[in-house]
Amino acid sequence: MSKFQAPKGVSEYFPERSRHFEFVRETLIQSARVSGYELMELPVFEDTELFARGVGESTDVVSKEMYTFEDRGGRSITLRPEGTAGVMRSVIEHNLDRGQLPVKVWYSGQFFRAERPQAGRYRQFYQVGIEAIGLNDPEIDAEVIAVAVMAFEKLGLKDYHTEITSLGDAVTRERYTKDLREYISTLALDESTIARAELNPLRLFDDKRDEIRSMMEKAPVLMDYLTPESAAHFEEVKSTLDQFGITYQVNNRMVRGLDYYTGTAFEFVHHKLGAQSGIGGGGRYDGLMRQLGGSDLSGIGFGLGVDRILLACEAEGIEVPQENSLALFIVPMGESVKGFAVLKAHQLRAHGISVDVAYGDRALKGGMKAADKSGARFALVLGDDEIASGKGELKNMQTGDSVSVTLRTLHEELLKLI
Ligand code: HAM
């Protein structure tokens, strides 16, 4: 066993699987880009208070799962457990909400939650997220859902479904939580559950214990309390999704794990991942920006779990295109030509051609084996003869055919071929 191991419960990717990971991540990002979202690059740690206020004290994420520590200046710092609060902080801090609305951004990177690790559930995991901030428009809700679905389709995912719901507006919430609290007060519950329910009564819907689950089955349902405006908004979201040809199931008992959600909320559930089936989720958040000290603007977004989407692709047997492979692998024959080979590789790379070299002392056989393993499309053997004549044989590794090339203009010939 090696002396050092990665910390427990982190995901990490190395070749060849990292190629698949990269392909999944880039496909998700591309879907956001073609829909008008621009990059927001955020810190991985923030003031602890941002998450406590933004994500909510009643959530598992804030109450049990944050990586919080004191920095050298005595400030309480937390590794980001999710992305939305940080985006809001940045939008407020840099006055982006005073410009053109909606502000549409995407982000990607590592997030941290001190959960019990298991397959598909990590302490450091990877998300691609988007947020559209500033307008409360049902068409934007549909767009956000469509960005995710479009990416899943591009990847070729089939074995999943989309769940949507509406959590209503402030009036809906007030009326509903009043009735829900009344219902909960009739239940025989332990102290800590009562405390949890006091912070947010909706939390009891995602309690894993059977007795609480069965008690909550008879609880009032939020969907029945939607105001006419909220109901109309939700109808419009659904009819836009219908127009897009996106299928969904309405789940009127969905509880998102974070407290800021209002209105439209959604989750993508994969069928081959066992317990950690959520490959992404999101929704609208009406009060979040104001809660964090900004203006009273609504927003909507999602977070997609790249680790789980990769697992889902693998479970569905999806083949990853070999897009990242090398164009050329150069095999130098002997010390005398090595310098030339390395310089040639350097010059070709400057022309944007991906090239690698058989380093070390290898015989022709070993060099060609390395070329084969590299996945490069072409191989070029360079010996004293080639250098003297200025010509070489470019071998197509798929067909086995060779063409004669002039070394001085190799970049031009390669650019035509790749
Ligand atoms: P979330 O539902 O907490 O939402 O996380 C989104 C996705 O991240 C999940 O569906 C899952 O795929 C992945 N994920 C979460 N925790 C883990 C973990 N421990 N291991 C592996 N994957 C995980 C949010 O984070 C919201 N910020 C999404 C959002 C953006 N809502 C509005 N805008």
Coordinates of N, CA, C and O and ligand atoms in Angstrom, one line a residue, residues 9 11 55 61 65 81-85 87-88 107 111-132 144 255-258 260-261 264 266-268 273 276-285 288 299-309 311, ligand 1:
G9 N -13.6 9.4 0.8 CA -14.8 9.9 0.1 C -14.7 11.0 -0.9 O -15.6 11.7 -1.2
S11 N -13.8 12.1 -4.9 CA -13.8 11.5 -6.2 C -12.5 12.1 -6.9 O -12.2 13.2 -6.8
V55 N -28.3 29.0 2.4 CA -28.8 27.6 2.2 C -29.8 27.3 3.3 O -30.7 26.5 3.0
V61 N -27.3 20.0 5.0 CA -26.1 20.6 4.4 C -25.4 21.6 5.4 O -24.2 21.5 5.6
E65 N -23.1 19.1 7.5 CA -22.2 18.7 6.5 C -21.2 19.7 6.0 O -20.4 19.4 5.0
P81 N -20.5 24.2 -0.1 CA -21.3 23.0 -0.2 C -22.1 23.0 -1.5 O -22.6 22.0 -1.9
E82 N -22.3 24.2 -2.1 CA -23.1 24.3 -3.3 C -22.8 25.7 -3.9 O -22.0 26.5 -3.3
G83 N -23.3 26.0 -5.1 CA -22.8 27.1 -5.9 C -23.7 28.4 -5.9 O -23.2 29.5 -6.1
T84 N -25.0 28.2 -5.6 CA -25.9 29.3 -5.8 C -25.7 30.5 -4.8 O -25.7 31.6 -5.3
A85 N -25.4 30.2 -3.6 CA -25.1 31.3 -2.6 C -23.9 32.1 -3.0 O -23.9 33.4 -3.0
V87 N -22.7 32.5 -6.1 CA -23.1 33.3 -7.3 C -23.8 34.6 -6.9 O -23.5 35.7 -7.3
M88 N -24.8 34.4 -5.9 CA -25.6 35.6 -5.5 C -24.7 36.6 -4.8 O -24.8 37.8 -5.0
Y107 N -21.1 27.8 -14.0 CA -19.9 27.6 -13.2 C -19.7 26.1 -13.1 O -20.6 25.3 -13.3
F111 N -17.3 20.8 -5.0 CA -18.1 21.2 -3.9 C -17.9 20.2 -2.8 O -17.4 19.1 -3.0
F112 N -18.2 20.6 -1.6 CA -17.8 19.8 -0.4 C -18.9 19.6 0.6 O -19.5 20.6 1.0
R113 N -19.2 18.4 0.9 CA -20.2 18.1 1.9 C -19.7 16.9 2.7 O -19.4 15.9 2.2
A114 N -19.7 17.1 4.1 CA -19.2 16.0 4.9 C -20.2 14.9 5.1 O -20.8 14.8 6.2
E115 N -20.6 14.2 4.0 CA -21.6 13.2 4.1 C -20.9 11.8 4.3 O -19.7 11.7 4.2
R116 N -21.7 10.8 4.6 CA -21.2 9.5 4.8 C -20.9 9.0 3.4 O -21.8 8.8 2.6
P117 N -19.7 8.7 3.0 CA -19.4 8.3 1.6 C -20.0 7.0 1.2 O -20.0 6.1 2.1
Q118 N -20.5 6.9 0.0 CA -20.9 5.6 -0.6 C -20.9 5.8 -2.1 O -20.5 6.9 -2.6
A119 N -21.2 4.7 -2.8 CA -21.2 4.8 -4.3 C -22.0 6.0 -4.7 O -23.2 6.2 -4.4
G120 N -21.4 7.0 -5.4 CA -22.0 8.1 -6.0 C -22.3 9.3 -5.0 O -22.9 10.3 -5.3
R121 N -21.8 9.1 -3.7 CA -21.9 10.1 -2.8 C -20.6 10.4 -2.2 O -20.0 9.6 -1.5
Y122 N -20.1 11.6 -2.5 CA -18.7 11.9 -2.1 C -18.6 13.1 -1.2 O -19.6 13.9 -1.1
R123 N -17.5 13.3 -0.5 CA -17.3 14.5 0.3 C -16.8 15.7 -0.5 O -17.0 16.8 -0.2
Q124 N -16.1 15.3 -1.6 CA -15.7 16.3 -2.6 C -16.3 15.8 -3.9 O -16.0 14.7 -4.3
F125 N -17.2 16.6 -4.5 CA -17.8 16.2 -5.7 C -17.8 17.3 -6.7 O -17.4 18.4 -6.4
Y126 N -18.2 17.0 -7.9 CA -18.1 18.0 -9.0 C -19.5 18.4 -9.6 O -20.3 17.5 -9.8
Q127 N -19.7 19.7 -9.7 CA -21.0 20.1 -10.3 C -20.7 21.0 -11.5 O -19.7 21.8 -11.5
V128 N -21.6 21.0 -12.4 CA -21.8 22.1 -13.4 C -23.1 22.7 -13.1 O -24.1 22.0 -13.0
G129 N -23.1 24.0 -12.9 CA -24.4 24.7 -12.6 C -24.6 25.9 -13.4 O -23.7 26.4 -14.1
I130 N -25.9 26.3 -13.5 CA -26.2 27.6 -14.2 C -27.2 28.3 -13.3 O -27.9 27.7 -12.5
E131 N -27.2 29.7 -13.4 CA -28.2 30.5 -12.7 C -28.6 31.6 -13.7 O -27.8 32.1 -14.4
A132 N -29.9 31.8 -13.7 CA -30.5 33.0 -14.5 C -31.2 33.9 -13.5 O -32.2 33.5 -12.9
V144 N -34.1 26.6 -18.3 CA -33.1 26.0 -17.4 C -33.2 24.5 -17.4 O -32.2 23.8 -17.5
V255 N -39.2 17.5 -2.0 CA -38.6 18.4 -1.0 C -37.1 18.6 -1.5 O -36.4 17.6 -1.5
R256 N -36.7 19.8 -1.8 CA -35.3 20.0 -2.1 C -34.5 20.1 -0.8 O -35.0 20.5 0.2
G257 N -33.2 19.7 -0.9 CA -32.4 19.7 0.3 C -31.9 21.0 0.8 O -31.3 21.1 1.8
L258 N -32.2 22.1 0.0 CA -31.8 23.4 0.4 C -33.0 24.3 0.6 O -34.0 24.1 0.0
Y260 N -33.7 27.6 0.1 CA -34.0 28.8 -0.6 C -35.1 28.7 -1.7 O -35.5 29.7 -2.3
Y261 N -35.6 27.5 -2.0 CA -36.4 27.3 -3.1 C -37.8 27.8 -3.0 O -38.4 27.7 -1.9
T264 N -41.0 27.1 -9.1 CA -40.7 25.9 -9.8 C -39.4 25.2 -9.2 O -38.4 25.9 -8.9
F266 N -37.2 21.3 -9.5 CA -37.1 20.1 -10.4 C -35.9 19.2 -10.0 O -34.9 19.7 -9.3
E267 N -36.0 17.9 -10.3 CA -34.9 17.0 -10.1 C -34.8 16.0 -11.2 O -35.8 15.7 -11.8
F268 N -33.6 15.6 -11.5 CA -33.4 14.6 -12.6 C -32.9 13.3 -11.9 O -32.0 13.3 -11.1
L273 N -28.6 4.0 -10.7 CA -27.6 4.4 -9.7 C -27.9 4.0 -8.3 O -27.2 4.4 -7.4
Q276 N -28.2 6.8 -4.7 CA -27.8 8.1 -5.0 C -28.2 8.4 -6.5 O -27.4 8.6 -7.4
S277 N -29.5 8.5 -6.7 CA -30.1 8.5 -8.0 C -30.2 9.9 -8.6 O -30.5 10.1 -9.8
G278 N -30.0 10.9 -7.7 CA -30.2 12.3 -8.2 C -29.0 12.8 -9.0 O -27.9 13.0 -8.5
I279 N -29.2 12.9 -10.3 CA -28.1 13.4 -11.1 C -28.0 14.9 -11.3 O -27.1 15.5 -11.8
G280 N -29.1 15.5 -10.8 CA -29.1 17.0 -10.8 C -30.4 17.5 -10.3 O -31.4 16.8 -10.2
G281 N -30.4 18.8 -10.0 CA -31.6 19.4 -9.4 C -31.5 20.9 -9.3 O -30.4 21.4 -9.4
G282 N -32.6 21.5 -9.2 CA -32.6 23.0 -9.0 C -33.9 23.6 -8.8 O -34.9 22.9 -8.5
G283 N -34.0 24.9 -9.1 CA -35.3 25.5 -8.9 C -35.2 27.0 -8.8 O -34.1 27.6 -8.8
R284 N -36.3 27.7 -8.6 CA -36.4 29.1 -8.4 C -36.2 29.5 -7.0 O -36.5 28.7 -6.1
Y285 N -35.6 30.7 -6.8 CA -35.4 31.2 -5.4 C -35.7 32.6 -5.3 O -35.0 33.5 -5.8
L288 N -33.9 34.8 -2.0 CA -32.4 34.5 -1.7 C -31.6 35.8 -1.7 O -30.8 36.1 -0.9
G299 N -34.6 34.4 -9.1 CA -33.6 33.7 -10.0 C -33.9 32.2 -10.0 O -34.8 31.8 -9.3
I300 N -33.3 31.6 -11.0 CA -33.5 30.1 -11.1 C -32.2 29.5 -11.6 O -31.5 30.1 -12.4
G301 N -32.0 28.2 -11.2 CA -30.8 27.6 -11.7 C -30.8 26.1 -11.4 O -31.8 25.6 -10.8
F302 N -29.7 25.4 -11.8 CA -29.6 24.0 -11.4 C -28.1 23.7 -11.1 O -27.2 24.5 -11.4
G303 N -27.9 22.6 -10.4 CA -26.6 22.0 -10.2 C -26.7 20.6 -10.7 O -27.6 19.8 -10.3
L304 N -25.8 20.2 -11.6 CA -25.7 18.8 -12.1 C -24.5 18.1 -11.5 O -23.4 18.7 -11.5
G305 N -24.7 16.9 -11.0 CA -23.6 16.2 -10.4 C -22.8 15.4 -11.5 O -23.3 14.4 -12.0
V306 N -21.6 16.0 -11.8 CA -20.8 15.4 -12.9 C -20.4 14.0 -12.6 O -20.5 13.1 -13.4
D307 N -20.0 13.7 -11.3 CA -19.6 12.4 -10.9 C -20.7 11.4 -11.2 O -20.5 10.3 -11.7
R308 N -21.9 11.7 -10.8 CA -23.0 10.8 -10.9 C -23.5 10.6 -12.4 O -23.9 9.6 -12.8
I309 N -23.3 11.7 -13.1 CA -23.7 11.6 -14.6 C -22.7 10.7 -15.3 O -23.1 9.9 -16.1
L311 N -21.2 8.2 -13.8 CA -21.6 6.8 -13.4 C -22.8 6.4 -14.2 O -22.9 5.2 -14.6
Ligands
HAM1 P1 -28.3 19.9 -4.9 O1 -29.6 19.1 -5.3 O2 -28.0 19.9 -3.5 O3 -28.5 21.3 -5.5 O4 -27.1 19.3 -5.7 C1 -27.2 19.2 -7.1 C2 -26.6 17.9 -7.6 O5 -25.2 17.7 -7.1 C3 -27.3 16.6 -7.0 O6 -28.4 16.3 -7.8 C4 -26.2 15.5 -7.2 O7 -26.2 15.1 -8.5 C5 -24.9 16.3 -6.9 N1 -24.5 16.1 -5.5 C6 -24.9 16.7 -4.4 N2 -24.3 16.2 -3.3 C7 -23.4 15.2 -3.8 C8 -22.4 14.3 -3.2 N3 -22.2 14.3 -1.9 N4 -21.7 13.5 -4.0 C9 -21.9 13.5 -5.3 N5 -22.8 14.3 -6.0 C10 -23.5 15.1 -5.2 C11 -27.6 22.3 -5.4 O8 -26.5 22.2 -5.1 C12 -28.1 23.7 -5.9 N6 -27.1 24.7 -5.7 C13 -28.6 23.6 -7.3 C14 -29.2 24.9 -7.7 C15 -28.6 25.8 -8.5 N7 -30.4 25.4 -7.4 C16 -30.6 26.5 -8.0 N8 -29.5 26.9 -8.6

